[in-house]
Amino acid sequence: MSGGRAAIVHRSLAHGTAMLRGELTAMEYSGGFVLDGRKDVVINAERAGAVVAYVRTDPAPGPASHSVFLLDPTQLPPDGVRLLKRQPTTGMRGCRFAGYEFDACEVPGDALVGELGAGVRLSLRTFQLNRTLITGAVIASVDTVLRAAVRAALAGDSLGRRQRGVLAGVFADLLAGDAMATAVLRALSLLPGAAHLAAAELKYLVPDLLRDDLEELATVLGAGGYSRDTDQGTLTKLLRDLPAAGLGHAGTASCQAVVIPQLPVLARHFWGQEAEPSAALFRAAEPVPHLDIGGLEVAGGGDFLAASLIASAARLTGSAATEPYGEVLRTMAAAFHADLLAVREACLLIEPGDRAALASPATAALADRHSVLVAAGAALAVWERHRHTTGFLADPAWLVLALHRYGRRLGLTLPPLPPDCVDRVAEELLARFRAGRSFDLHDAPLAEAGTP
């Protein structure tokens, strides 16, 4: 391989997205394979030094229908593959979308990755990593827009109460979203048998929440049009990019397809019975074992974030409310725990493998609720692991504000925010802005403009 960029030709999930329609097939022939088919939209197809292709090698449906091939475009027969023209897109313009058409294209046998028919399992493993990293990139992008919104708000005569509320709320969402993203990324190494469920829920929940946050930030930034050198342009670009980043295998439907079939099993065997995960899962500074992608499982393994929510709620319920916001936190944690129990009762009514029930809107709604509940569990766990430290993560204000926003999404009855909660979060946000520090869990110094 010549190195550089790699393009991925995904398999099509029943052609559920027209933009991604198309599929490749392969037949064994003379010690190698012959590829046929067309894929119109492949990121960086025209610039790729390597191509990873998910190809149908068995016409029968089932988990062994696809295989993975690693191809060097420079070594393919010129008459066997044709580069298709670039497809214009509204978002993600830096990722050049083009395509490939294969016509009796002969490839060597050693282009096969792993075993014949292992494509689906390989894809489900790698999607765990993709979904987690994409979410991290979205969090970083919203950090940039939030910074622009703070700058715009401070440029005015005064920072009004409504603006403080918007900015503090988005900041709390970023911290809570990063709590879940960090836990899931660490779980890939620490809990490789269970990370698949949390990775799917992370990918379809957190970017969706942050899209809502961008709408809130638009009220601070104003309604200016797109321009490369304006803060409004930064917002507009991200609003265009996020829908494109969530298409196909990174989208909501494919993530829900991972979560929904597991809900009846989790309700019967894990929720309320699974041990709390290690505290190392929520401490970003601790080292983790080397990531072994081959060790990632694609089903089973439990629900470690739900187990963490249950354990945190139990500790808060059994402790005296001696710290700031103690009673509010205890009430909130109990409400999220009670809602998880309600989700469990509803999932117990679904028979595992009942396709009609699993495909119903009601079950999809249960998956949505569950994703918010485990996100709350991640935020609670991160705060608990830092509550006796000296940094801002020890302050319960960000957690209370984040849980209040999660609870509003679920329609839970929660106590009102403490009077100084928003101000405490806003003051931290402004302090980080003035010091040039990130708005995520790490509170890291940012590179100055022009620094290489």
Tab-separated table of C-alpha atoms in Angstrom:
chain	number	residue	atom	x	y	z
A	1	MET	CA	0.000	0.000	0.000
A	2	SER	CA	1.178	3.505	-0.765
A	3	GLY	CA	-0.109	4.932	2.513
A	4	GLY	CA	-1.955	8.205	2.919
A	5	ARG	CA	-5.731	8.319	2.987
A	6	ALA	CA	-7.955	5.253	3.126
A	7	ALA	CA	-11.480	5.006	1.727
A	8	ILE	CA	-14.142	2.649	3.073
A	9	VAL	CA	-16.772	1.090	0.844
A	10	HIS	CA	-19.482	0.109	3.317
A	11	ARG	CA	-22.101	-2.510	2.801
A	12	SER	CA	-25.634	-1.145	2.415
A	13	LEU	CA	-28.155	-1.837	5.156
A	14	ALA	CA	-31.100	-2.684	2.881
A	15	HIS	CA	-30.333	0.523	0.966
A	16	GLY	CA	-32.025	2.487	3.703
A	17	THR	CA	-30.342	5.715	2.605
A	18	ALA	CA	-30.578	6.533	-1.081
A	19	MET	CA	-27.336	8.503	-0.951
A	20	LEU	CA	-25.522	5.341	0.126
A	21	ARG	CA	-27.301	2.958	-2.223
A	22	GLY	CA	-25.161	0.405	-3.974
A	23	GLU	CA	-23.286	-2.745	-3.136
A	24	LEU	CA	-20.314	-4.808	-4.269
A	25	THR	CA	-20.258	-8.550	-4.866
A	26	ALA	CA	-17.353	-10.958	-5.226
A	27	MET	CA	-16.874	-14.491	-6.501
A	28	GLU	CA	-13.868	-16.731	-5.940
A	29	TYR	CA	-11.899	-17.288	-9.116
A	30	SER	CA	-8.457	-18.815	-9.835
A	31	GLY	CA	-7.041	-18.297	-6.370
A	32	GLY	CA	-8.462	-14.805	-6.113
A	33	PHE	CA	-11.753	-12.961	-6.444
A	34	VAL	CA	-13.685	-11.083	-9.081
A	35	LEU	CA	-15.443	-7.923	-7.870
A	36	ASP	CA	-18.520	-6.396	-9.432
A	37	GLY	CA	-20.838	-3.591	-8.407
A	38	ARG	CA	-21.026	0.098	-7.816
A	39	LYS	CA	-20.892	2.470	-4.871
A	40	ASP	CA	-21.608	6.090	-5.753
A	41	VAL	CA	-20.697	7.778	-2.481
A	42	VAL	CA	-17.370	6.940	-0.850
A	43	ILE	CA	-15.452	9.480	1.227
A	44	ASN	CA	-12.078	10.349	-0.311
A	45	ALA	CA	-12.445	7.758	-3.074
A	46	GLU	CA	-10.455	9.865	-5.540
A	47	ARG	CA	-7.617	10.490	-3.063
A	48	ALA	CA	-7.331	7.105	-1.353
A	49	GLY	CA	-4.098	5.155	-1.170
A	50	ALA	CA	-5.998	2.160	0.192
A	51	VAL	CA	-9.596	0.965	-0.050
A	52	VAL	CA	-11.377	-1.137	2.566
A	53	ALA	CA	-14.384	-2.740	0.888
A	54	TYR	CA	-17.261	-4.615	2.516
A	55	VAL	CA	-18.324	-7.003	-0.228
A	56	ARG	CA	-21.157	-9.519	-0.510
A	57	THR	CA	-19.555	-12.929	-1.009
A	58	ASP	CA	-22.640	-15.059	-0.316
A	59	PRO	CA	-26.024	-14.257	-1.914
A	60	ALA	CA	-27.874	-15.842	1.000
A	61	PRO	CA	-28.939	-13.485	3.819
A	62	GLY	CA	-27.334	-13.850	7.213
A	63	PRO	CA	-24.311	-12.873	9.273
A	64	ALA	CA	-21.863	-14.640	6.917
A	65	SER	CA	-23.018	-12.831	3.766
A	66	HIS	CA	-20.181	-10.279	3.557
A	67	SER	CA	-16.402	-10.249	3.603
A	68	VAL	CA	-13.789	-7.494	3.875
A	69	PHE	CA	-11.146	-6.757	1.251
A	70	LEU	CA	-8.149	-4.425	1.499
A	71	LEU	CA	-7.360	-3.065	-1.965
A	72	ASP	CA	-4.553	-0.979	-3.398
A	73	PRO	CA	-6.100	1.227	-6.124
A	74	THR	CA	-2.778	1.430	-7.976
A	75	GLN	CA	-2.621	-2.362	-8.303
A	76	LEU	CA	-6.138	-2.942	-9.620
A	77	PRO	CA	-6.550	-3.649	-13.362
A	78	PRO	CA	-7.401	-0.361	-15.124
A	79	ASP	CA	-10.281	-1.926	-17.042
A	80	GLY	CA	-11.730	-3.471	-13.880
A	81	VAL	CA	-12.480	-0.356	-11.852
A	82	ARG	CA	-13.725	3.105	-12.738
A	83	LEU	CA	-13.617	6.157	-10.491
A	84	LEU	CA	-17.002	7.885	-10.484
A	85	LYS	CA	-17.392	11.635	-10.484
A	86	ARG	CA	-17.436	13.638	-7.295
A	87	GLN	CA	-20.826	14.079	-5.646
A	88	PRO	CA	-21.512	17.561	-4.239
A	89	THR	CA	-22.761	17.654	-0.651
A	90	THR	CA	-24.219	20.343	1.566
A	91	GLY	CA	-22.071	19.425	4.554
A	92	MET	CA	-18.606	17.965	5.151
A	93	ARG	CA	-17.226	19.596	2.014
A	94	GLY	CA	-13.664	18.837	3.050
A	95	CYS	CA	-14.462	15.135	2.697
A	96	ARG	CA	-14.611	14.606	-1.048
A	97	PHE	CA	-17.401	12.170	-1.913
A	98	ALA	CA	-16.921	10.194	-5.104
A	99	GLY	CA	-17.419	6.506	-5.910
A	100	TYR	CA	-16.238	3.311	-7.583
A	101	GLU	CA	-17.646	1.010	-10.228
A	102	PHE	CA	-16.148	-2.487	-10.435
A	103	ASP	CA	-16.603	-4.594	-13.577
A	104	ALA	CA	-15.143	-8.120	-13.419
A	105	CYS	CA	-12.254	-6.669	-11.436
A	106	GLU	CA	-9.759	-9.372	-10.459
A	107	VAL	CA	-8.139	-9.044	-7.029
A	108	PRO	CA	-5.644	-11.422	-5.392
A	109	GLY	CA	-6.686	-13.846	-2.687
A	110	ASP	CA	-4.519	-12.151	-0.081
A	111	ALA	CA	-6.722	-9.039	-0.383
A	112	LEU	CA	-9.246	-10.834	1.843
A	113	VAL	CA	-9.127	-9.563	5.442
A	114	GLY	CA	-9.703	-12.306	7.982
A	115	GLU	CA	-11.968	-15.149	6.986
A	116	LEU	CA	-14.487	-15.388	4.194
A	117	GLY	CA	-17.880	-14.311	5.550
A	118	ALA	CA	-16.477	-12.426	8.549
A	119	GLY	CA	-17.353	-8.975	7.200
A	120	VAL	CA	-20.383	-8.275	9.363
A	121	ARG	CA	-18.567	-9.161	12.577
A	122	LEU	CA	-15.532	-7.121	11.568
A	123	SER	CA	-17.701	-4.127	10.732
A	124	LEU	CA	-19.589	-4.301	14.023
A	125	ARG	CA	-16.270	-4.313	15.863
A	126	THR	CA	-14.809	-1.339	14.041
A	127	PHE	CA	-18.072	0.632	14.204
A	128	GLN	CA	-17.644	0.756	17.982
A	129	LEU	CA	-14.457	2.722	17.545
A	130	ASN	CA	-15.852	4.882	14.728
A	131	ARG	CA	-18.971	5.834	16.666
A	132	THR	CA	-16.985	6.828	19.731
A	133	LEU	CA	-14.423	8.898	17.835
A	134	ILE	CA	-17.054	10.648	15.695
A	135	THR	CA	-18.857	11.696	18.873
A	136	GLY	CA	-15.606	13.029	20.308
A	137	ALA	CA	-15.078	15.075	17.166
A	138	VAL	CA	-18.601	16.507	17.463
A	139	ILE	CA	-17.956	17.484	21.091
A	140	ALA	CA	-14.765	19.278	20.060
A	141	SER	CA	-16.614	21.083	17.258
A	142	VAL	CA	-19.361	22.307	19.580
A	143	ASP	CA	-16.638	23.470	21.984
A	144	THR	CA	-15.510	25.804	19.192
A	145	VAL	CA	-19.010	27.147	18.574
A	146	LEU	CA	-19.620	27.640	22.299
A	147	ARG	CA	-16.360	29.616	22.472
A	148	ALA	CA	-17.590	31.795	19.608
A	149	ALA	CA	-20.903	32.322	21.394
A	150	VAL	CA	-19.147	33.379	24.606
A	151	ARG	CA	-17.032	35.816	22.609
A	152	ALA	CA	-20.137	37.257	20.937
A	153	ALA	CA	-21.973	37.556	24.255
A	154	LEU	CA	-19.055	39.327	25.934
A	155	ALA	CA	-18.813	41.764	23.036
A	156	GLY	CA	-22.150	43.246	24.084
A	157	ASP	CA	-22.723	45.787	26.790
A	158	SER	CA	-23.591	43.112	29.347
A	159	LEU	CA	-24.045	39.366	29.659
A	160	GLY	CA	-27.757	38.994	30.276
A	161	ARG	CA	-29.455	36.380	32.385
A	162	ARG	CA	-30.873	34.549	29.375
A	163	GLN	CA	-27.483	34.432	27.670
A	164	ARG	CA	-25.834	33.126	30.824
A	165	GLY	CA	-28.454	30.394	31.016
A	166	VAL	CA	-27.937	29.317	27.405
A	167	LEU	CA	-24.148	29.305	27.629
A	168	ALA	CA	-24.063	27.510	30.988
A	169	GLY	CA	-26.564	24.907	29.792
A	170	VAL	CA	-24.542	24.056	26.687
A	171	PHE	CA	-21.363	23.914	28.788
A	172	ALA	CA	-23.036	21.438	31.151
A	173	ASP	CA	-24.163	19.354	28.166
A	174	LEU	CA	-20.612	19.291	26.805
A	175	LEU	CA	-19.239	18.073	30.129
A	176	ALA	CA	-21.924	15.399	30.461
A	177	GLY	CA	-21.521	14.310	26.847
A	178	ASP	CA	-17.773	14.090	27.286
A	179	ALA	CA	-18.318	12.036	30.441
A	180	MET	CA	-20.188	9.433	28.401
A	181	ALA	CA	-17.791	9.615	25.441
A	182	THR	CA	-14.756	9.212	27.695
A	183	ALA	CA	-16.263	6.259	29.551
A	184	VAL	CA	-17.182	4.493	26.309
A	185	LEU	CA	-13.775	5.103	24.734
A	186	ARG	CA	-12.059	3.703	27.828
A	187	ALA	CA	-14.487	0.775	27.853
A	188	LEU	CA	-13.163	-0.327	24.467
A	189	SER	CA	-9.987	-1.319	26.312
A	190	LEU	CA	-11.314	-2.006	29.814
A	191	LEU	CA	-14.627	-3.732	28.967
A	192	PRO	CA	-14.283	-4.948	25.366
A	193	GLY	CA	-17.117	-7.427	25.825
A	194	ALA	CA	-19.684	-4.749	26.669
A	195	ALA	CA	-18.656	-1.571	24.859
A	196	HIS	CA	-20.771	-2.180	21.739
A	197	LEU	CA	-24.048	-1.235	23.435
A	198	ALA	CA	-22.747	1.987	24.992
A	199	ALA	CA	-20.931	3.007	21.782
A	200	ALA	CA	-24.147	2.773	19.758
A	201	GLU	CA	-26.131	4.765	22.324
A	202	LEU	CA	-23.399	7.368	22.634
A	203	LYS	CA	-23.342	7.957	18.888
A	204	TYR	CA	-27.056	8.503	18.410
A	205	LEU	CA	-27.723	10.405	21.649
A	206	VAL	CA	-24.905	12.894	22.230
A	207	PRO	CA	-24.654	14.390	18.699
A	208	ASP	CA	-28.445	14.780	18.711
A	209	LEU	CA	-28.343	16.634	22.026
A	210	LEU	CA	-25.541	18.842	20.764
A	211	ARG	CA	-27.482	19.680	17.598
A	212	ASP	CA	-30.186	21.047	19.885
A	213	ASP	CA	-27.489	23.000	21.707
A	214	LEU	CA	-26.376	24.586	18.444
A	215	GLU	CA	-29.897	25.911	17.969
A	216	GLU	CA	-29.660	27.474	21.419
A	217	LEU	CA	-26.270	28.990	20.638
A	218	ALA	CA	-27.710	30.507	17.467
A	219	THR	CA	-29.830	32.767	19.672
A	220	VAL	CA	-26.622	34.161	21.159
A	221	LEU	CA	-24.594	34.351	17.967
A	222	GLY	CA	-27.397	35.859	15.933
A	223	ALA	CA	-28.693	35.046	12.496
A	224	GLY	CA	-25.706	36.082	10.388
A	225	GLY	CA	-25.086	34.242	7.145
A	226	TYR	CA	-22.162	32.046	6.267
A	227	SER	CA	-18.737	33.611	5.938
A	228	ARG	CA	-15.403	31.951	6.578
A	229	ASP	CA	-14.239	34.691	8.932
A	230	THR	CA	-17.277	35.045	11.207
A	231	ASP	CA	-18.459	33.215	14.299
A	232	GLN	CA	-21.866	32.813	12.662
A	233	GLY	CA	-20.094	31.024	9.818
A	234	THR	CA	-18.620	28.515	12.275
A	235	LEU	CA	-22.096	27.721	13.544
A	236	THR	CA	-23.596	27.501	10.062
A	237	LYS	CA	-20.873	25.156	8.858
A	238	LEU	CA	-21.354	22.765	11.783
A	239	LEU	CA	-25.119	22.775	11.314
A	240	ARG	CA	-24.469	21.661	7.728
A	241	ASP	CA	-21.850	19.082	8.643
A	242	LEU	CA	-23.589	17.227	11.467
A	243	PRO	CA	-26.409	15.692	9.387
A	244	ALA	CA	-23.873	14.421	6.846
A	245	ALA	CA	-21.739	12.929	9.629
A	246	GLY	CA	-24.740	10.952	10.880
A	247	LEU	CA	-25.707	9.231	7.646
A	248	GLY	CA	-25.747	5.506	7.008
A	249	HIS	CA	-23.745	3.317	9.364
A	250	ALA	CA	-23.079	6.218	11.721
A	251	GLY	CA	-26.750	7.182	11.863
A	252	THR	CA	-29.519	6.736	14.366
A	253	ALA	CA	-31.215	3.769	12.691
A	254	SER	CA	-28.073	1.625	12.560
A	255	CYS	CA	-27.229	2.457	16.185
A	256	GLN	CA	-30.741	1.649	17.350
A	257	ALA	CA	-30.494	-1.655	15.495
A	258	VAL	CA	-27.697	-2.544	17.923
A	259	VAL	CA	-29.542	-1.403	21.053
A	260	ILE	CA	-33.173	-2.440	20.590
A	261	PRO	CA	-32.743	-6.241	20.295
A	262	GLN	CA	-30.759	-6.264	23.541
A	263	LEU	CA	-33.320	-4.434	25.699
A	264	PRO	CA	-35.451	-7.498	26.643
A	265	VAL	CA	-32.310	-9.465	27.532
A	266	LEU	CA	-30.864	-6.627	29.602
A	267	ALA	CA	-34.147	-6.261	31.483
A	268	ARG	CA	-34.203	-9.956	32.354
A	269	HIS	CA	-30.586	-10.581	33.227
A	270	PHE	CA	-28.632	-7.385	33.927
A	271	TRP	CA	-30.509	-4.307	35.182
A	272	GLY	CA	-30.387	-4.492	38.971
A	273	GLN	CA	-28.176	-7.602	38.912
A	274	GLU	CA	-24.945	-6.448	37.263
A	275	ALA	CA	-21.960	-5.344	39.368
A	276	GLU	CA	-20.829	-1.730	39.204
A	277	PRO	CA	-17.945	-1.220	36.756
A	278	SER	CA	-14.453	-0.243	37.841
A	279	ALA	CA	-13.859	3.370	38.837
A	280	ALA	CA	-11.032	3.438	36.266
A	281	LEU	CA	-13.680	3.648	33.570
A	282	PHE	CA	-14.466	7.229	34.622
A	283	ARG	CA	-10.986	8.548	35.403
A	284	ALA	CA	-9.609	9.928	32.179
A	285	ALA	CA	-6.072	10.400	33.502
A	286	GLU	CA	-5.498	6.709	34.288
A	287	PRO	CA	-3.798	4.569	31.624
A	288	VAL	CA	-5.758	1.805	29.916
A	289	PRO	CA	-4.602	-1.466	28.362
A	290	HIS	CA	-3.642	-1.553	24.697
A	291	LEU	CA	-6.757	-1.590	22.512
A	292	ASP	CA	-7.320	-5.010	20.967
A	293	ILE	CA	-9.929	-4.527	18.235
A	294	GLY	CA	-10.065	-8.280	17.732
A	295	GLY	CA	-11.193	-8.658	21.342
A	296	LEU	CA	-14.265	-6.448	20.947
A	297	GLU	CA	-17.516	-8.358	21.149
A	298	VAL	CA	-20.626	-7.465	19.145
A	299	ALA	CA	-23.368	-8.745	21.484
A	300	GLY	CA	-23.911	-9.571	25.147
A	301	GLY	CA	-21.733	-8.338	27.969
A	302	GLY	CA	-24.240	-6.383	30.010
A	303	ASP	CA	-24.907	-2.684	30.497
A	304	PHE	CA	-22.142	-1.122	32.592
A	305	LEU	CA	-23.496	2.447	32.438
A	306	ALA	CA	-26.889	1.341	33.763
A	307	ALA	CA	-25.099	-0.554	36.542
A	308	SER	CA	-23.195	2.623	37.363
A	309	LEU	CA	-26.411	4.670	37.499
A	310	ILE	CA	-27.981	2.183	39.898
A	311	ALA	CA	-24.903	2.153	42.160
A	312	SER	CA	-24.590	5.955	42.212
A	313	ALA	CA	-28.267	6.393	43.021
A	314	ALA	CA	-27.995	3.893	45.865
A	315	ARG	CA	-25.005	5.684	47.381
A	316	LEU	CA	-26.619	9.105	47.144
A	317	THR	CA	-29.896	7.834	48.575
A	318	GLY	CA	-28.105	6.287	51.541
A	319	SER	CA	-25.895	9.274	52.345
A	320	ALA	CA	-26.587	12.378	54.367
A	321	ALA	CA	-27.054	15.559	52.321
A	322	THR	CA	-24.107	17.394	53.836
A	323	GLU	CA	-22.580	18.982	50.721
A	324	PRO	CA	-23.939	21.724	48.472
A	325	TYR	CA	-26.870	20.517	46.405
A	326	GLY	CA	-26.818	17.196	48.282
A	327	GLU	CA	-30.597	16.933	48.621
A	328	VAL	CA	-31.195	18.001	45.020
A	329	LEU	CA	-28.701	15.441	43.718
A	330	ARG	CA	-30.196	12.694	45.842
A	331	THR	CA	-33.682	13.438	44.529
A	332	MET	CA	-32.471	13.612	40.927
A	333	ALA	CA	-30.535	10.343	41.125
A	334	ALA	CA	-33.569	8.598	42.618
A	335	ALA	CA	-35.770	9.906	39.808
A	336	PHE	CA	-33.422	8.587	37.095
A	337	HIS	CA	-33.162	5.242	38.885
A	338	ALA	CA	-36.948	5.003	39.115
A	339	ASP	CA	-37.263	5.740	35.415
A	340	LEU	CA	-34.772	2.973	34.610
A	341	LEU	CA	-36.949	0.589	36.629
A	342	ALA	CA	-39.971	1.722	34.609
A	343	VAL	CA	-38.068	1.051	31.382
A	344	ARG	CA	-37.164	-2.365	32.741
A	345	GLU	CA	-40.812	-3.224	33.439
A	346	ALA	CA	-41.767	-2.197	29.914
A	347	CYS	CA	-38.934	-4.219	28.380
A	348	LEU	CA	-39.924	-7.307	30.385
A	349	LEU	CA	-43.176	-7.342	28.398
A	350	ILE	CA	-41.200	-7.766	25.149
A	351	GLU	CA	-40.228	-11.302	24.245
A	352	PRO	CA	-36.645	-11.571	23.003
A	353	GLY	CA	-36.754	-12.175	19.263
A	354	ASP	CA	-40.280	-10.818	18.804
A	355	ARG	CA	-39.578	-8.887	15.607
A	356	ALA	CA	-42.911	-7.077	15.520
A	357	ALA	CA	-42.482	-5.780	19.072
A	358	LEU	CA	-38.834	-4.873	18.556
A	359	ALA	CA	-39.691	-2.895	15.429
A	360	SER	CA	-42.475	-0.904	17.077
A	361	PRO	CA	-42.231	2.848	17.769
A	362	ALA	CA	-42.842	2.132	21.452
A	363	THR	CA	-39.692	0.020	21.667
A	364	ALA	CA	-37.682	2.678	19.835
A	365	ALA	CA	-38.923	5.184	22.416
A	366	LEU	CA	-37.706	2.857	25.196
A	367	ALA	CA	-34.277	2.764	23.562
A	368	ASP	CA	-34.254	6.566	23.486
A	369	ARG	CA	-35.131	6.767	27.177
A	370	HIS	CA	-32.508	4.199	28.056
A	371	SER	CA	-29.798	6.144	26.216
A	372	VAL	CA	-30.540	9.288	28.238
A	373	LEU	CA	-30.603	7.319	31.480
A	374	VAL	CA	-27.193	5.743	30.907
A	375	ALA	CA	-25.802	9.130	29.877
A	376	ALA	CA	-26.971	10.401	33.261
A	377	GLY	CA	-25.239	7.400	34.835
A	378	ALA	CA	-21.959	8.344	33.164
A	379	ALA	CA	-22.203	11.948	34.367
A	380	LEU	CA	-22.960	10.847	37.922
A	381	ALA	CA	-20.031	8.430	37.880
A	382	VAL	CA	-17.568	11.053	36.629
A	383	TRP	CA	-18.669	13.506	39.327
A	384	GLU	CA	-18.407	10.834	42.043
A	385	ARG	CA	-14.856	9.988	40.955
A	386	HIS	CA	-13.877	13.659	41.177
A	387	ARG	CA	-15.993	14.923	44.072
A	388	HIS	CA	-13.106	14.871	46.531
A	389	THR	CA	-10.653	16.615	44.213
A	390	THR	CA	-10.031	20.353	43.884
A	391	GLY	CA	-11.056	20.933	40.256
A	392	PHE	CA	-14.360	22.136	38.881
A	393	LEU	CA	-15.553	18.565	38.245
A	394	ALA	CA	-15.900	18.241	42.027
A	395	ASP	CA	-18.494	21.038	42.003
A	396	PRO	CA	-21.962	19.454	41.778
A	397	ALA	CA	-23.331	22.510	39.962
A	398	TRP	CA	-22.429	21.247	36.471
A	399	LEU	CA	-23.861	17.815	37.250
A	400	VAL	CA	-27.127	19.204	38.617
A	401	LEU	CA	-27.564	21.423	35.573
A	402	ALA	CA	-26.762	18.565	33.167
A	403	LEU	CA	-29.136	16.150	34.947
A	404	HIS	CA	-31.843	18.802	34.972
A	405	ARG	CA	-31.534	19.092	31.183
A	406	TYR	CA	-31.557	15.305	30.771
A	407	GLY	CA	-34.589	15.070	33.031
A	408	ARG	CA	-36.409	17.712	31.005
A	409	ARG	CA	-35.808	15.591	27.911
A	410	LEU	CA	-37.351	12.584	29.678
A	411	GLY	CA	-40.236	14.542	31.175
A	412	LEU	CA	-39.220	13.699	34.739
A	413	THR	CA	-40.452	15.687	37.722
A	414	LEU	CA	-37.296	17.102	39.278
A	415	PRO	CA	-36.661	19.766	41.914
A	416	PRO	CA	-35.949	23.278	40.612
A	417	LEU	CA	-32.366	24.299	40.033
A	418	PRO	CA	-30.668	25.869	43.077
A	419	PRO	CA	-30.621	29.679	42.693
A	420	ASP	CA	-26.856	29.940	42.132
A	421	CYS	CA	-26.434	26.812	39.996
A	422	VAL	CA	-26.407	28.480	36.568
A	423	ASP	CA	-24.141	31.288	37.801
A	424	ARG	CA	-21.566	28.843	39.175
A	425	VAL	CA	-21.410	26.968	35.878
A	426	ALA	CA	-21.331	30.217	33.879
A	427	GLU	CA	-18.469	31.596	35.959
A	428	GLU	CA	-16.391	28.490	35.268
A	429	LEU	CA	-17.189	28.786	31.575
A	430	LEU	CA	-16.079	32.423	31.495
A	431	ALA	CA	-12.927	31.632	33.479
A	432	ARG	CA	-11.939	28.927	31.014
A	433	PHE	CA	-12.711	31.208	28.080
A	434	ARG	CA	-10.484	33.987	29.414
A	435	ALA	CA	-7.692	31.546	30.257
A	436	GLY	CA	-7.856	29.851	26.836
A	437	ARG	CA	-8.812	26.424	28.183
A	438	SER	CA	-11.047	23.711	26.750
A	439	PHE	CA	-14.682	23.269	27.759
A	440	ASP	CA	-14.474	19.473	28.130
A	441	LEU	CA	-13.567	17.275	31.092
A	442	HIS	CA	-9.844	17.841	30.589
A	443	ASP	CA	-9.847	21.645	31.013
A	444	ALA	CA	-6.733	21.653	28.841
A	445	PRO	CA	-4.847	24.728	27.596
A	446	LEU	CA	-5.571	25.529	23.959
A	447	ALA	CA	-2.916	26.289	21.393
A	448	GLU	CA	-2.601	29.987	20.651
A	449	ALA	CA	-3.431	31.233	17.204
A	450	GLY	CA	-0.529	30.656	14.868
A	451	THR	CA	1.085	28.002	17.094
A	452	PRO	CA	2.211	25.037	14.964
